[in-house]
Amino acid sequence: MEQMAIDVGALGKVAVLMGGSSAERPVSLMSGQGVLEALCGQGVDAHAFDPSERDLSDLKREGFERCFIALHGRHGEDGTMQGALEMLGIPYTGSGVMASAIAMDKVMTKRLWQSAGLPVPRGVVLHRGALAVDHLPDELGLPLIVKPAREGSSFGVTRVTEPGQLAAAVALAAQYDSAVVCEECIVGEEVTCAVLGEGAAARSLPVIRIQAPGGNYDFEHKYHSDDTRYLCPSGLPEAEETNIQHLVVQAYRVLGCRGWGRADIMIRARDRQPFLLEMNTSPGMTSHSLVPKSAQAVGLSYEALCLRLLAAATLDTPPRLLA
């Protein structure tokens, strides 16, 4: 991938937003620290800023000129922080308000993808007060994946293999969100693919194939275990990888994403059909994270990736309209 000449001095004073109040706070702190060190190491005037400990008005008062959003989950990745920064007139990394809000909501994301003819697993949405589960095995089969509609990092996610496990799985997911998604479990290989850019200029990075112990890519295997293997090059047939990259760019554009994002996909073993699971608009940037691994495969270092994303920081509202 081509290297960009970036005037570090023109980036101004930068806040790396990290921590926050979501269930993904620990992961965000790891991501943010990595980004902060990378930016400072390249001469950027970057500072840590935890919105759960400081008032956002401090961003304006202290003269921050742009923000690198290293927040994950609610109040960081779901459009709320993006909306606050729009009001403050401070450019930020990643997708805008609407795309962030939609991508955080797995139900709305699937609806948009389905309307565009993109492949997603069959599923049912349950809401608090109507969490009956007896019909699900007949409707969707087993195994099933049960997860909160608006959460990340595998919080509240259960793979259900027997009918007797369903009630507890739904109850766990409901602790994180009022809407619970129950989907058919696509049996096959798990891959992920990142996208950089916006609109017609959006381009995919190489696909990463994930091999977790027992096929269980949970929170522990995502962030703490060294047993999970990330294959990049993926080892997939060239035509299959190209097809997945094309699918992910389509999915990214349908949601209106910009800056960067990462889609998670399952490839069904019996016919090699890929299914879109979700789009992450503020992907992890920890030592175990996948976007940096994919960028590295095309010669884009972690430091260069951070700088590139920061340089692309923008607003939904053109600056001339804020005056």
CSV table of C-alpha atoms in Angstrom, one decimal, residues 16-17 41 53 57 72 92 106 111 113-114 130 141 149 166 174 185 196 221 237 261 267 273 276 316:
chain,number,residue,atom,x,y,z
A,16,VAL,CA,-6.4,10.1,21.9
A,17,LEU,CA,-9.7,9.2,23.3
A,41,GLY,CA,7.0,8.5,18.6
A,53,GLU,CA,-12.9,10.9,33.8
A,57,SER,CA,-15.7,20.6,27.0
A,72,HIS,CA,-14.8,0.7,21.8
A,92,TYR,CA,-12.2,12.8,14.5
A,106,LYS,CA,-26.2,-5.6,14.7
A,111,ARG,CA,-31.3,-5.1,7.7
A,113,TRP,CA,-27.0,-5.5,4.3
A,114,GLN,CA,-30.0,-7.7,3.5
A,130,ALA,CA,-40.6,-11.3,25.1
A,141,GLY,CA,-31.6,-25.1,13.9
A,149,ALA,CA,-27.5,-6.4,19.6
A,166,LEU,CA,-30.9,-21.3,25.3
A,174,ALA,CA,-30.0,-9.5,27.8
A,185,CYS,CA,-24.3,-20.7,13.6
A,196,LEU,CA,-9.3,1.9,4.7
A,221,HIS,CA,-8.7,-15.8,22.9
A,237,PRO,CA,-7.6,-19.6,-2.7
A,261,GLY,CA,-13.4,-0.4,9.6
A,267,ILE,CA,-17.1,-19.0,5.5
A,273,GLN,CA,-20.3,-19.2,1.0
A,276,LEU,CA,-21.2,-11.1,7.0
A,316,ASP,CA,-19.8,15.1,8.9
